[in-house]
Amino acid sequence: MSDEMRERLQRTRRVTTPWSDDRTRGISGPHFDELLERWANGYDWGVHERRINAFPWVTVRAGDTDLRVIHQRSADPGAPVVVLLHGWPDSVLRFERVLPLLADMHVVVPALPGFPFAAPLTVPGMSVNRIAGIVADALEELGYSRYTVSGGDVGGTVAEILAAQHPDRVAALHLTNTAPQRALTADPAKLAPDAAAHLRRSAQWFRTEGGYIAEQSTRPNTLAVALGDSPAGLAAWIIEKPRSAPLSPPMSNRPPSLTGSTRRPCSPCSRATSNRSREATPRCS
């Protein structure tokens, strides 16, 4: 960690509110203090940087965009292909513990544009639809014409679009969750009871935990000032999200009628040992 970063963390100006200890209103004061102390004085980023750079990274040109992906090849040229799509506030590291279990497959884990470890965005207009097209082009560039896709959070939405736009390429679609915005569009009267119950849980989650979606999708420039200038502000924004994630409805209650796909879900994540070829590694920053 740089001296400047450590100094900025130590000089963070605390903002006291009447509900600083109320975790239902965001990150709590004591938790935040503990986080900043650990980050400034007890965290060694270099260890993790070296670990992340050791993944088999490649950069693929997809249309007018560079897409960075972890490309773990199987020793068998004819092995099945699995594409893993992450969400937010995580990254390709969502699948770190899965990679060693998939040595008998070709595995492609894109760092989705705009997310950690991705190539910098240079033009406006990025969307889940465009990302799906970029991923499809990148897979074609890598030589893969048929693959299983698994995704969650925004990666799940990208996966659904990819499957819908390229049914000839997507052999199976596996979703860990569906977008909570479905609660705003689906008609409960047309759903089975378990699907309607899922919809109600999704709507509740969206009301209590989905505020960040509106802010990030409608006013990104304003938010970027705080998140880009203040490391403590970025930490506070992100740290509560993993805590709220368990409130999302369990996948076992999500019927195919809510996924927009009639494909049989496929879980590829039950394999053994790792084979990591070193091709190219982006600098982690």
Short mmCIF file of C-alpha atoms in Angstrom, two decimals:
data_model
loop_
_atom_site.label_atom_id
_atom_site.label_comp_id
_atom_site.label_asym_id
_atom_site.label_seq_id
_atom_site.Cartn_x
_atom_site.Cartn_y
_atom_site.Cartn_z
CA MET A 1 0.00 0.00 0.00
CA SER A 2 1.32 3.46 -0.90
CA ASP A 3 2.16 6.00 1.78
CA GLU A 4 -0.41 8.37 0.26
CA MET A 5 -3.19 5.80 0.56
CA ARG A 6 -2.26 5.01 4.16
CA GLU A 7 -2.19 8.71 5.03
CA ARG A 8 -5.56 9.36 3.42
CA LEU A 9 -7.13 6.50 5.31
CA GLN A 10 -5.71 7.73 8.60
CA ARG A 11 -7.00 11.26 7.89
CA THR A 12 -10.56 10.15 7.08
CA ARG A 13 -13.07 12.61 8.49
CA ARG A 14 -15.75 10.67 10.34
CA VAL A 15 -19.35 11.79 9.86
CA THR A 16 -21.46 11.20 12.97
CA THR A 17 -25.20 10.61 12.68
CA PRO A 18 -27.83 9.75 15.32
CA TRP A 19 -27.96 6.21 13.92
CA SER A 20 -24.22 5.48 13.42
CA ASP A 21 -24.62 2.11 15.16
CA ASP A 22 -27.74 1.08 13.22
CA ARG A 23 -26.61 -1.39 10.55
CA THR A 24 -30.02 -1.26 8.86
CA ARG A 25 -29.10 2.28 7.74
CA GLY A 26 -25.78 1.28 6.19
CA ILE A 27 -22.32 0.51 7.51
CA SER A 28 -22.04 1.02 11.27
CA GLY A 29 -19.51 3.37 12.87
CA PRO A 30 -17.61 0.72 14.87
CA HIS A 31 -17.43 -1.63 11.87
CA PHE A 32 -16.20 1.20 9.68
CA ASP A 33 -13.50 2.19 12.17
CA GLU A 34 -12.31 -1.41 12.39
CA LEU A 35 -12.22 -1.69 8.60
CA LEU A 36 -10.16 1.48 8.12
CA GLU A 37 -7.71 0.53 10.87
CA ARG A 38 -7.16 -2.88 9.28
CA TRP A 39 -6.80 -1.40 5.80
CA ALA A 40 -4.32 1.30 6.83
CA ASN A 41 -2.16 -0.69 9.26
CA GLY A 42 -2.68 -4.41 8.79
CA TYR A 43 -3.42 -5.17 5.15
CA ASP A 44 -0.80 -6.36 2.64
CA TRP A 45 -2.19 -5.80 -0.86
CA GLY A 46 0.98 -7.09 -2.50
CA VAL A 47 0.24 -10.68 -1.48
CA HIS A 48 -3.14 -10.53 -3.20
CA GLU A 49 -1.81 -8.66 -6.22
CA ARG A 50 0.70 -11.42 -6.89
CA ARG A 51 -1.99 -14.08 -6.47
CA ILE A 52 -4.37 -12.34 -8.88
CA ASN A 53 -1.66 -11.68 -11.46
CA ALA A 54 -0.84 -15.39 -11.42
CA PHE A 55 -4.16 -16.27 -13.04
CA PRO A 56 -3.98 -17.15 -16.77
CA TRP A 57 -5.05 -13.72 -18.00
CA VAL A 58 -5.47 -12.86 -21.68
CA THR A 59 -6.78 -9.75 -23.40
CA VAL A 60 -9.14 -10.38 -26.30
CA ARG A 61 -10.15 -7.80 -28.87
CA ALA A 62 -13.95 -7.90 -29.19
CA GLY A 63 -15.18 -5.40 -31.77
CA ASP A 64 -13.88 -2.01 -30.60
CA THR A 65 -13.34 -3.17 -27.00
CA ASP A 66 -10.58 -5.00 -25.18
CA LEU A 67 -11.93 -7.69 -22.88
CA ARG A 68 -9.67 -9.10 -20.18
CA VAL A 69 -10.49 -12.69 -19.28
CA ILE A 70 -9.09 -15.47 -17.17
CA HIS A 71 -8.62 -18.24 -19.73
CA GLN A 72 -7.92 -21.57 -18.08
CA ARG A 73 -7.39 -24.23 -20.72
CA SER A 74 -7.91 -27.93 -20.26
CA ALA A 75 -5.23 -30.38 -21.31
CA ASP A 76 -7.90 -31.93 -23.54
CA PRO A 77 -8.43 -29.74 -26.66
CA GLY A 78 -11.94 -31.15 -27.03
CA ALA A 79 -13.03 -30.48 -23.46
CA PRO A 80 -16.34 -28.67 -22.77
CA VAL A 81 -16.26 -24.88 -22.44
CA VAL A 82 -17.66 -23.06 -19.42
CA VAL A 83 -18.13 -19.29 -19.23
CA LEU A 84 -18.47 -17.78 -15.74
CA LEU A 85 -19.92 -14.27 -15.40
CA HIS A 86 -19.52 -12.33 -12.15
CA GLY A 87 -21.63 -9.63 -10.57
CA TRP A 88 -21.16 -6.64 -8.25
CA PRO A 89 -19.62 -5.76 -5.82
CA ASP A 90 -17.45 -8.76 -6.59
CA SER A 91 -15.36 -9.56 -9.66
CA VAL A 92 -13.73 -12.52 -11.38
CA LEU A 93 -12.53 -13.45 -7.88
CA ARG A 94 -16.04 -14.76 -7.25
CA PHE A 95 -14.87 -17.91 -9.04
CA GLU A 96 -11.37 -18.21 -7.61
CA ARG A 97 -12.10 -21.32 -5.57
CA VAL A 98 -14.01 -22.90 -8.46
CA LEU A 99 -11.17 -22.72 -10.99
CA PRO A 100 -9.11 -25.57 -9.48
CA LEU A 101 -12.21 -27.79 -9.72
CA LEU A 102 -12.58 -27.27 -13.46
CA ALA A 103 -9.27 -28.53 -14.82
CA ASP A 104 -11.07 -30.90 -17.21
CA MET A 105 -12.83 -27.98 -18.93
CA HIS A 106 -11.85 -24.88 -20.84
CA VAL A 107 -12.91 -22.04 -18.52
CA VAL A 108 -13.39 -18.40 -19.55
CA VAL A 109 -14.00 -15.81 -16.82
CA PRO A 110 -14.40 -12.30 -18.31
CA ALA A 111 -13.73 -9.19 -16.24
CA LEU A 112 -16.91 -7.46 -17.35
CA PRO A 113 -16.40 -3.91 -18.72
CA GLY A 114 -16.62 -1.29 -15.99
CA PHE A 115 -15.81 -3.78 -13.23
CA PRO A 116 -12.55 -4.63 -11.38
CA PHE A 117 -9.61 -5.85 -13.48
CA ALA A 118 -11.36 -4.88 -16.73
CA ALA A 119 -9.80 -2.75 -19.44
CA PRO A 120 -10.61 0.97 -18.92
CA LEU A 121 -13.84 2.24 -20.47
CA THR A 122 -13.13 4.81 -23.17
CA VAL A 123 -16.57 5.47 -24.71
CA PRO A 124 -20.08 5.85 -23.26
CA GLY A 125 -22.99 3.55 -23.91
CA MET A 126 -21.93 0.41 -22.08
CA SER A 127 -24.92 -1.77 -21.15
CA VAL A 128 -25.70 -5.39 -20.34
CA ASN A 129 -26.79 -5.90 -23.94
CA ARG A 130 -23.53 -4.54 -25.27
CA ILE A 131 -21.54 -6.56 -22.73
CA ALA A 132 -23.31 -9.73 -23.89
CA GLY A 133 -22.24 -8.95 -27.44
CA ILE A 134 -18.67 -8.27 -26.35
CA VAL A 135 -18.51 -11.58 -24.48
CA ALA A 136 -19.91 -13.43 -27.51
CA ASP A 137 -17.35 -11.81 -29.81
CA ALA A 138 -14.51 -12.60 -27.39
CA LEU A 139 -15.52 -16.27 -27.17
CA GLU A 140 -15.61 -16.46 -30.95
CA GLU A 141 -12.14 -14.88 -31.07
CA LEU A 142 -10.91 -17.52 -28.61
CA GLY A 143 -12.23 -20.20 -30.95
CA TYR A 144 -15.24 -21.36 -28.93
CA SER A 145 -18.49 -21.92 -30.79
CA ARG A 146 -20.40 -23.86 -28.09
CA TYR A 147 -20.35 -23.34 -24.32
CA THR A 148 -22.20 -23.47 -21.05
CA VAL A 149 -22.79 -20.11 -19.39
CA SER A 150 -23.18 -19.54 -15.65
CA GLY A 151 -23.77 -16.13 -14.07
CA GLY A 152 -25.15 -14.24 -11.12
CA ASP A 153 -26.23 -10.68 -10.38
CA VAL A 154 -25.48 -8.49 -13.42
CA GLY A 155 -23.53 -11.44 -14.84
CA GLY A 156 -26.75 -13.44 -14.73
CA THR A 157 -28.51 -10.79 -16.81
CA VAL A 158 -25.65 -10.82 -19.30
CA ALA A 159 -25.87 -14.62 -19.38
CA GLU A 160 -29.60 -14.54 -20.12
CA ILE A 161 -29.10 -12.07 -22.97
CA LEU A 162 -26.22 -14.10 -24.36
CA ALA A 163 -28.36 -17.25 -24.34
CA ALA A 164 -31.32 -15.48 -25.95
CA GLN A 165 -29.25 -13.85 -28.69
CA HIS A 166 -27.09 -16.90 -29.44
CA PRO A 167 -29.13 -20.06 -28.84
CA ASP A 168 -26.91 -21.89 -31.29
CA ARG A 169 -23.84 -21.24 -29.12
CA VAL A 170 -25.15 -21.57 -25.55
CA ALA A 171 -25.49 -25.26 -24.73
CA ALA A 172 -26.84 -24.65 -21.21
CA LEU A 173 -27.66 -21.70 -18.98
CA HIS A 174 -27.12 -21.72 -15.20
CA LEU A 175 -28.20 -18.76 -13.03
CA THR A 176 -27.38 -18.27 -9.38
CA ASN A 177 -30.05 -15.58 -9.14
CA THR A 178 -32.33 -13.45 -11.29
CA ALA A 179 -32.39 -9.65 -11.48
CA PRO A 180 -34.57 -8.08 -8.74
CA GLN A 181 -36.03 -5.73 -11.36
CA ARG A 182 -38.13 -8.69 -12.48
CA ALA A 183 -40.39 -7.86 -9.55
CA LEU A 184 -41.33 -4.64 -11.35
CA THR A 185 -42.45 -6.28 -14.59
CA ALA A 186 -43.71 -9.82 -13.95
CA ASP A 187 -47.43 -10.40 -13.34
CA PRO A 188 -47.91 -12.49 -10.14
CA ALA A 189 -51.35 -13.60 -11.34
CA LYS A 190 -49.72 -15.52 -14.18
CA LEU A 191 -47.15 -17.30 -12.01
CA ALA A 192 -47.16 -20.50 -10.03
CA PRO A 193 -47.43 -20.02 -6.23
CA ASP A 194 -43.71 -20.62 -5.59
CA ALA A 195 -42.78 -18.24 -8.40
CA ALA A 196 -45.13 -15.57 -7.02
CA ALA A 197 -43.56 -16.01 -3.57
CA HIS A 198 -40.12 -15.55 -5.10
CA LEU A 199 -41.38 -12.39 -6.78
CA ARG A 200 -42.56 -10.97 -3.46
CA ARG A 201 -39.18 -11.67 -1.85
CA SER A 202 -37.41 -10.05 -4.77
CA ALA A 203 -39.62 -6.97 -4.51
CA GLN A 204 -38.91 -6.71 -0.78
CA TRP A 205 -35.16 -7.00 -1.38
CA PHE A 206 -35.33 -4.35 -4.09
CA ARG A 207 -37.15 -1.93 -1.78
CA THR A 208 -34.76 -2.37 1.15
CA GLU A 209 -31.43 -3.07 -0.58
CA GLY A 210 -31.70 -1.81 -4.16
CA GLY A 211 -31.07 1.91 -3.76
CA TYR A 212 -27.51 1.63 -5.06
CA ILE A 213 -28.83 0.29 -8.37
CA ALA A 214 -30.78 3.48 -9.04
CA GLU A 215 -27.85 5.72 -8.08
CA GLN A 216 -25.20 3.85 -10.04
CA SER A 217 -27.33 3.46 -13.15
CA THR A 218 -28.72 7.02 -13.31
CA ARG A 219 -26.07 9.33 -11.77
CA PRO A 220 -22.72 7.55 -12.13
CA ASN A 221 -20.69 10.73 -12.66
CA THR A 222 -21.81 12.26 -9.37
CA LEU A 223 -21.14 9.09 -7.43
CA ALA A 224 -17.78 8.58 -9.13
CA VAL A 225 -16.43 11.77 -7.54
CA ALA A 226 -16.89 10.42 -4.01
CA LEU A 227 -15.89 6.87 -4.79
CA GLY A 228 -12.87 7.84 -6.86
CA ASP A 229 -11.52 10.52 -4.50
CA SER A 230 -12.11 8.92 -1.12
CA PRO A 231 -10.81 5.41 -0.37
CA ALA A 232 -12.88 5.41 2.82
CA GLY A 233 -15.96 6.46 0.85
CA LEU A 234 -15.42 3.63 -1.60
CA ALA A 235 -14.98 1.15 1.26
CA ALA A 236 -18.18 2.29 2.98
CA TRP A 237 -20.14 2.05 -0.29
CA ILE A 238 -18.98 -1.48 -1.04
CA ILE A 239 -18.64 -3.17 2.34
CA GLU A 240 -22.34 -3.40 3.18
CA LYS A 241 -23.22 -5.13 -0.08
CA PRO A 242 -21.93 -8.62 0.81
CA ARG A 243 -23.83 -8.34 4.09
CA SER A 244 -27.10 -7.64 2.28
CA ALA A 245 -26.60 -10.31 -0.39
CA PRO A 246 -28.06 -13.18 1.73
CA LEU A 247 -31.38 -11.31 1.74
CA SER A 248 -31.72 -12.15 -1.94
CA PRO A 249 -34.13 -15.09 -2.47
CA PRO A 250 -32.51 -18.54 -2.57
CA MET A 251 -31.88 -19.97 -6.02
CA SER A 252 -33.75 -23.20 -5.18
CA ASN A 253 -37.00 -21.24 -5.23
CA ARG A 254 -36.41 -19.70 -8.63
CA PRO A 255 -38.40 -21.55 -11.29
CA PRO A 256 -37.45 -21.56 -14.99
CA SER A 257 -40.43 -19.28 -15.74
CA LEU A 258 -38.55 -16.43 -14.05
CA THR A 259 -35.28 -16.98 -15.85
CA GLY A 260 -36.60 -16.30 -19.33
CA SER A 261 -35.15 -19.58 -20.53
CA THR A 262 -36.45 -23.05 -21.06
CA ARG A 263 -32.94 -24.50 -21.03
CA ARG A 264 -32.21 -27.07 -18.38
CA PRO A 265 -30.02 -25.39 -15.73
CA CYS A 266 -26.56 -26.90 -15.58
CA SER A 267 -24.11 -26.62 -12.71
CA PRO A 268 -20.56 -27.14 -14.00
CA CYS A 269 -18.82 -26.48 -10.70
CA SER A 270 -18.09 -29.99 -9.40
CA ARG A 271 -14.71 -30.98 -10.82
CA ALA A 272 -11.15 -31.61 -9.61
CA THR A 273 -7.66 -29.97 -9.56
CA SER A 274 -6.16 -27.11 -11.55
CA ASN A 275 -4.24 -26.50 -14.74
CA ARG A 276 -3.23 -22.84 -15.12
CA SER A 277 -1.31 -21.83 -18.22
CA ARG A 278 0.37 -18.38 -18.00
CA GLU A 279 -0.46 -16.31 -21.06
CA ALA A 280 -0.67 -12.64 -20.03
CA THR A 281 -1.32 -10.86 -16.77
CA PRO A 282 -2.84 -7.39 -16.40
CA ARG A 283 -1.40 -5.17 -13.72
CA CYS A 284 -3.68 -5.03 -10.67
CA SER A 285 -4.06 -1.52 -9.27
#
